[in-house]
Amino acid sequence: MPATDTISPASQIAAALADHAEAVCRCYLSKGRKEGRYWLVGDVHNTPGRSLYVRLSASPDGRGAAGKWTDAQSGDHGDMLDIIAAARNCQTMRETLDEARHFLSLPMPPPVANEPYRKSKAPSGTQQAARRLCAASKPVGSSLVRTYLASRHITDLTGCEALHFHASCWYRASDEDDPDVRPVWPAMIAAVTDLDGSVTGVHRTWLALDGSGKAPVAYPRRAMGDLLGHGVRFGRHGPIMMAGEGIETMLSLRQVMPLMPAIAGLSAAHLAAILFPAGLRRLYVARDDDPAGAGALKTLTERTIPMGIEVVPLEPRHGDFNDDLCAFGRERLAVAVRSQLFETDAARFLGGRG
């Protein structure tokens, strides 16, 4: 008899959700808005913004399917089931499918009699998966992470315990990747932690096989886990800190101020939402030179005023401070930064530099 294809329940439900993509978005991504054939929102956790876009209807050329989404900041992508899993913090595929069936008013599957207990693998994108990836990674040491960062003129890794190396990190190809793209690449793994130091997520930067740059894939940077309010931390927090979007941005500033605690929020939306440690008095914000960076600075300023925290912007000459470091070197970067710091902070953190 000829073989027949069996469509899994998950695929069937994902297809049904895609047929009602706008309704799904209005329910689970309610802080977004419809623009043309897309639904725009900050991220899968329903943060206000425009980084994540969901296709509400198939593209005329057939290349883009309804219900597919991409986060332009993190590079993550998926379908409506991923949206529901993130919105309801589902820990297993079964929980996700049950929530989706409830939304679609579908009957629940009958329980399986005498089904043995099986410990489920941590679903992708969760805190558990992020912690598992961190545990499977190794210290930076002399790995390709150091090679990659050196190519960005970043060599002083003081207080960079948040960074790790994974020799074979899985890469989920997107529609924009070549069909024969490698499924695994070496990667820089950055732990995202809360104020208590607990890992809540990870950021992955896939690297070229020789570490000379990022991997030649469509989305070489992706984050997963619980990111909102948290970030990649360098050094112990204190009364004076600096914060910015990118990991390389903050590491570039730490080439001239290695003792100032720093946090990378990983995107403008997440930078604007970072949680502040007790005792913080002054926060230097290394904003990217774009509208999103300006918006994050404005939001942070509004949030800190009632808390008595002073926000001081740090402005790069080019797009971000890594661009400045590569263009001008450490000494000229130190001079540019010194003029934007309080005199006491410059003496403490810059010392004789600049």
Coordinates of C-alpha atoms in Angstrom, one line a residue:
M1 CA 0.0 0.0 0.0
P2 CA 1.3 3.5 -0.7
A3 CA 2.6 5.5 2.3
T4 CA 0.3 8.3 3.6
D5 CA 1.4 11.4 5.4
T6 CA 0.1 11.8 8.9
I7 CA -0.4 15.4 10.1
S8 CA 0.4 15.7 13.8
P9 CA -2.2 17.3 16.2
A10 CA 0.3 20.2 16.8
S11 CA 0.5 20.9 13.1
Q12 CA -3.2 20.8 12.7
I13 CA -3.8 23.2 15.6
A14 CA -1.0 25.5 14.4
A15 CA -2.7 25.7 11.0
A16 CA -6.1 26.5 12.6
L17 CA -4.4 29.2 14.7
A18 CA -2.9 30.7 11.6
D19 CA -6.3 30.9 10.0
H20 CA -7.3 33.1 13.0
A21 CA -3.9 34.9 13.3
E22 CA -5.4 38.4 14.0
A23 CA -7.7 37.0 16.7
V24 CA -4.8 35.2 18.3
C25 CA -2.7 38.4 18.3
R26 CA -5.6 40.5 19.8
C27 CA -5.9 37.9 22.6
Y28 CA -2.2 37.1 23.4
L29 CA -0.4 40.2 22.1
S30 CA -2.9 42.8 23.1
K31 CA -0.3 45.6 23.5
G32 CA 0.4 45.5 19.8
R33 CA -1.4 46.9 16.8
K34 CA -2.4 45.9 13.3
E35 CA -0.6 47.6 10.4
G36 CA -1.5 46.3 7.0
R37 CA -1.0 42.5 6.8
Y38 CA 1.1 42.5 10.0
W39 CA 0.6 42.7 13.8
L40 CA 3.4 44.6 15.5
V41 CA 4.4 44.3 19.1
G42 CA 7.6 44.5 21.2
D43 CA 8.2 40.8 21.8
V44 CA 6.5 37.4 22.5
H45 CA 5.9 38.5 26.1
N46 CA 3.5 41.3 24.9
T47 CA 5.9 44.2 25.6
P48 CA 4.8 47.3 23.8
G49 CA 6.9 48.1 20.7
R50 CA 7.4 47.2 17.1
S51 CA 10.3 44.7 17.1
L52 CA 8.1 41.6 16.6
Y53 CA 5.9 41.3 13.5
V54 CA 3.3 38.6 12.9
R55 CA 2.1 37.9 9.4
L56 CA -1.7 37.9 9.5
S57 CA -2.2 36.7 5.9
A58 CA -0.1 34.8 3.4
S59 CA 2.0 36.9 1.1
P60 CA 0.9 37.1 -2.5
D61 CA 4.1 35.4 -3.7
G62 CA 3.5 32.5 -1.4
R63 CA 6.8 32.9 0.4
G64 CA 5.4 34.1 3.7
A65 CA 2.7 32.0 5.5
A66 CA 0.0 33.4 7.8
G67 CA 0.7 33.0 11.5
K68 CA 4.5 33.1 11.2
W69 CA 6.4 35.7 13.2
T70 CA 9.9 37.2 13.5
D71 CA 11.5 39.3 16.2
A72 CA 13.8 41.7 14.4
Q73 CA 15.7 42.5 17.6
S74 CA 16.5 38.9 18.8
G75 CA 16.1 37.0 15.5
D76 CA 13.7 34.6 17.1
H77 CA 10.9 33.3 14.9
G78 CA 8.1 30.8 15.1
D79 CA 4.3 30.2 14.8
M80 CA 1.2 30.9 16.8
L81 CA 1.9 28.0 19.2
D82 CA 5.1 29.7 20.2
I83 CA 3.2 32.9 20.9
I84 CA 0.7 31.1 23.1
A85 CA 3.4 29.2 25.0
A86 CA 5.2 32.4 25.8
A87 CA 2.1 34.4 26.7
R88 CA 0.7 31.7 29.1
N89 CA 4.2 30.5 30.3
C90 CA 3.4 27.0 29.2
Q91 CA 6.0 24.5 30.3
T92 CA 5.2 21.6 28.0
M93 CA 3.8 21.2 24.5
R94 CA 0.7 19.5 26.0
E95 CA 0.0 22.6 28.1
T96 CA 0.4 24.8 25.0
L97 CA -1.9 22.6 22.9
D98 CA -4.5 22.6 25.6
E99 CA -4.5 26.4 25.8
A100 CA -4.7 26.5 22.0
R101 CA -7.7 24.1 21.9
H102 CA -9.4 26.2 24.5
F103 CA -8.9 29.3 22.4
L104 CA -10.2 27.5 19.3
S105 CA -13.1 25.9 21.2
L106 CA -11.8 22.5 20.2
P107 CA -12.5 19.3 22.3
M108 CA -9.8 18.2 24.7
P109 CA -8.1 14.9 23.8
P110 CA -9.1 12.0 26.1
P111 CA -6.6 11.0 28.8
V112 CA -4.3 8.1 28.0
A113 CA -5.0 5.2 30.4
N114 CA -2.0 4.0 32.5
E115 CA 0.2 6.5 30.7
P116 CA 3.7 6.2 32.4
Y117 CA 5.1 9.4 33.9
R118 CA 7.8 10.9 31.7
K119 CA 9.9 13.9 32.7
S120 CA 9.5 16.3 29.9
K121 CA 12.4 18.0 28.2
A122 CA 12.5 21.7 28.9
P123 CA 10.6 23.3 25.9
S124 CA 12.7 25.6 23.8
G125 CA 12.6 29.3 24.7
T126 CA 11.9 28.8 28.4
Q127 CA 14.0 29.6 31.5
Q128 CA 14.7 25.9 31.9
A129 CA 16.1 25.6 28.4
A130 CA 18.2 28.7 28.9
R131 CA 19.7 27.4 32.1
R132 CA 20.4 24.0 30.4
L133 CA 22.3 25.8 27.6
C134 CA 24.3 27.8 30.1
A135 CA 25.2 24.6 32.0
A136 CA 26.3 23.0 28.7
S137 CA 28.6 25.9 27.9
K138 CA 32.2 26.4 29.0
P139 CA 34.1 29.4 30.3
V140 CA 35.5 31.8 27.6
G141 CA 39.1 30.8 28.2
S142 CA 41.0 31.0 24.9
S143 CA 37.9 30.0 22.9
L144 CA 36.5 31.5 19.7
V145 CA 34.6 33.9 21.8
R146 CA 37.8 35.7 22.7
T147 CA 38.8 35.6 19.0
Y148 CA 35.5 37.1 18.0
L149 CA 35.6 39.9 20.7
A150 CA 39.2 40.7 19.8
S151 CA 38.0 41.3 16.2
R152 CA 35.8 44.0 17.7
H153 CA 38.8 45.4 19.6
I154 CA 37.4 44.0 22.9
T155 CA 40.2 42.2 24.8
D156 CA 39.8 43.1 28.5
L157 CA 37.2 40.7 29.8
T158 CA 37.4 41.7 33.5
G159 CA 34.1 40.8 35.3
C160 CA 32.7 39.0 32.2
E161 CA 31.7 35.7 34.0
A162 CA 28.3 36.0 32.2
L163 CA 29.9 35.1 28.9
H164 CA 30.4 31.4 27.9
F165 CA 31.4 29.4 24.8
H166 CA 29.4 26.6 23.2
A167 CA 31.3 24.7 20.5
S168 CA 28.2 23.3 18.7
C169 CA 25.1 25.4 19.4
W170 CA 22.0 24.5 17.5
Y171 CA 20.8 27.1 14.9
R172 CA 17.2 26.9 13.7
A173 CA 17.2 28.1 10.1
S174 CA 14.7 30.7 8.9
D175 CA 13.1 31.2 5.6
E176 CA 15.8 33.7 4.8
D177 CA 18.6 31.3 5.2
D178 CA 20.1 29.2 2.5
P179 CA 18.6 25.7 2.3
D180 CA 21.9 24.1 3.1
V181 CA 22.8 26.3 6.0
R182 CA 24.7 24.5 8.8
P183 CA 22.5 23.4 11.7
V184 CA 25.2 24.0 14.4
W185 CA 27.8 26.7 14.9
P186 CA 30.1 27.8 17.6
A187 CA 28.5 30.4 19.7
M188 CA 29.0 33.1 22.4
I189 CA 26.5 32.4 25.1
A190 CA 25.6 35.3 27.4
A191 CA 23.6 34.6 30.6
V192 CA 20.7 36.8 31.3
T193 CA 20.2 37.2 35.0
D194 CA 17.8 38.9 37.5
L195 CA 18.8 41.2 40.4
D196 CA 19.6 38.1 42.5
G197 CA 21.9 36.6 39.9
S198 CA 19.6 33.8 38.9
V199 CA 19.7 32.8 35.2
T200 CA 16.4 33.7 33.5
G201 CA 17.5 33.6 29.8
V202 CA 20.4 33.5 27.4
H203 CA 21.6 35.5 24.4
R204 CA 23.3 33.5 21.6
T205 CA 25.7 35.0 19.1
W206 CA 26.6 32.4 16.5
L207 CA 30.2 32.7 15.3
A208 CA 32.1 32.0 12.1
L209 CA 34.0 28.7 12.3
D210 CA 37.3 30.6 12.8
G211 CA 35.8 33.2 15.2
S212 CA 36.6 36.1 12.9
G213 CA 33.1 37.4 13.0
K214 CA 29.5 36.4 13.3
A215 CA 28.3 33.2 11.5
P216 CA 27.0 33.8 7.9
V217 CA 23.4 33.1 8.8
A218 CA 20.3 35.3 8.5
Y219 CA 19.9 35.8 12.2
P220 CA 23.2 35.4 14.0
R221 CA 21.8 36.8 17.3
R222 CA 18.9 35.4 19.2
A223 CA 17.7 35.5 22.8
M224 CA 15.4 33.2 24.7
G225 CA 13.9 32.8 28.2
D226 CA 12.5 35.5 30.5
L227 CA 14.2 38.7 29.4
L228 CA 11.9 41.5 30.6
G229 CA 13.5 43.5 33.3
H230 CA 16.7 41.5 33.2
G231 CA 19.9 41.6 31.3
V232 CA 23.5 40.5 30.8
R233 CA 25.5 41.8 33.7
F234 CA 29.2 42.7 34.0
G235 CA 30.5 43.3 37.5
R236 CA 28.5 43.5 40.7
H237 CA 25.8 46.2 40.8
G238 CA 26.4 49.3 42.9
P239 CA 25.3 52.9 43.4
I240 CA 26.8 53.9 40.0
M241 CA 26.2 51.8 36.9
M242 CA 25.9 52.0 33.1
A243 CA 23.4 50.3 30.9
G244 CA 22.9 49.9 27.1
E245 CA 21.4 47.7 24.5
G246 CA 24.1 45.5 23.1
I247 CA 26.7 43.2 24.7
E248 CA 29.5 44.6 22.5
T249 CA 28.4 48.1 23.3
M250 CA 28.8 47.6 27.0
L251 CA 32.0 45.6 26.7
S252 CA 33.5 48.4 24.6
L253 CA 32.8 50.9 27.4
R254 CA 34.4 48.5 29.9
Q255 CA 37.6 48.6 27.8
V256 CA 38.1 52.1 29.3
M257 CA 36.0 51.7 32.5
P258 CA 36.5 48.0 33.5
L259 CA 35.3 48.6 37.1
M260 CA 32.0 50.3 36.4
P261 CA 29.2 47.8 36.7
A262 CA 27.2 47.4 33.5
I263 CA 24.1 45.7 32.1
A264 CA 23.2 44.9 28.5
G265 CA 19.4 44.9 28.0
L266 CA 19.8 43.3 24.5
S267 CA 17.2 45.5 22.8
A268 CA 15.9 49.1 23.2
A269 CA 12.5 47.8 24.5
H270 CA 14.2 45.6 27.1
L271 CA 16.7 48.3 28.1
A272 CA 13.8 50.6 28.8
A273 CA 12.3 47.9 31.1
I274 CA 15.4 46.9 33.2
L275 CA 14.8 46.6 36.9
F276 CA 17.0 48.8 39.2
P277 CA 19.0 47.4 42.1
A278 CA 18.5 48.8 45.5
G279 CA 20.9 51.6 46.2
L280 CA 21.3 52.7 42.6
R281 CA 21.9 56.5 42.5
R282 CA 23.2 57.3 39.1
L283 CA 22.7 55.3 35.8
Y284 CA 24.7 56.2 32.7
V285 CA 22.7 55.1 29.6
A286 CA 24.8 54.2 26.6
R287 CA 22.2 54.8 24.0
D288 CA 22.4 53.7 20.4
D289 CA 22.2 56.6 17.9
D290 CA 18.8 55.8 16.5
P291 CA 15.1 56.5 17.4
A292 CA 14.7 53.3 19.4
G293 CA 17.7 54.3 21.5
A294 CA 16.2 57.8 22.1
G295 CA 12.9 56.2 23.1
A296 CA 14.6 53.9 25.6
L297 CA 16.5 56.8 27.2
K298 CA 13.2 58.7 27.6
T299 CA 11.4 55.8 29.2
L300 CA 14.2 55.1 31.6
T301 CA 14.4 58.8 32.6
E302 CA 10.6 58.8 33.3
R303 CA 10.9 55.6 35.4
T304 CA 13.8 56.8 37.5
I305 CA 12.6 60.3 38.4
P306 CA 10.2 59.1 41.2
M307 CA 12.9 56.8 42.5
G308 CA 15.5 59.5 42.9
I309 CA 17.9 57.9 40.4
E310 CA 19.7 60.2 38.1
V311 CA 20.0 59.2 34.4
V312 CA 22.9 60.5 32.4
P313 CA 23.1 59.8 28.7
L314 CA 26.3 58.6 27.1
E315 CA 26.4 59.6 23.4
P316 CA 28.5 57.7 20.8
R317 CA 30.0 59.6 17.9
H318 CA 29.1 56.8 15.5
G319 CA 26.2 54.3 15.7
D320 CA 27.3 52.8 19.0
F321 CA 30.3 52.6 21.3
N322 CA 31.8 49.6 19.6
D323 CA 31.8 51.5 16.4
D324 CA 33.7 54.3 18.3
L325 CA 36.1 51.8 19.9
C326 CA 37.0 50.3 16.5
A327 CA 37.3 53.7 14.8
F328 CA 39.2 55.6 17.5
G329 CA 40.9 53.2 19.8
R330 CA 40.8 53.1 23.6
E331 CA 42.5 56.4 24.4
R332 CA 40.3 58.6 22.1
L333 CA 37.3 56.7 23.4
A334 CA 38.3 57.4 27.0
V335 CA 38.6 61.1 26.1
A336 CA 35.1 61.2 24.6
V337 CA 33.6 59.4 27.5
R338 CA 35.4 61.5 30.2
S339 CA 33.6 64.6 29.0
Q340 CA 30.2 63.0 29.6
L341 CA 30.9 61.7 33.1
F342 CA 30.6 63.4 36.4
E343 CA 34.1 64.5 37.5
T344 CA 34.1 62.2 40.6
D345 CA 33.0 59.3 38.4
A346 CA 35.6 60.0 35.8
A347 CA 38.3 60.0 38.5
R348 CA 37.1 56.8 40.0
F349 CA 36.4 54.7 36.9
L350 CA 38.6 56.2 34.2
G351 CA 41.6 57.1 36.4
G352 CA 44.4 58.3 34.2
R353 CA 42.7 57.3 31.0
G354 CA 41.7 60.2 28.7

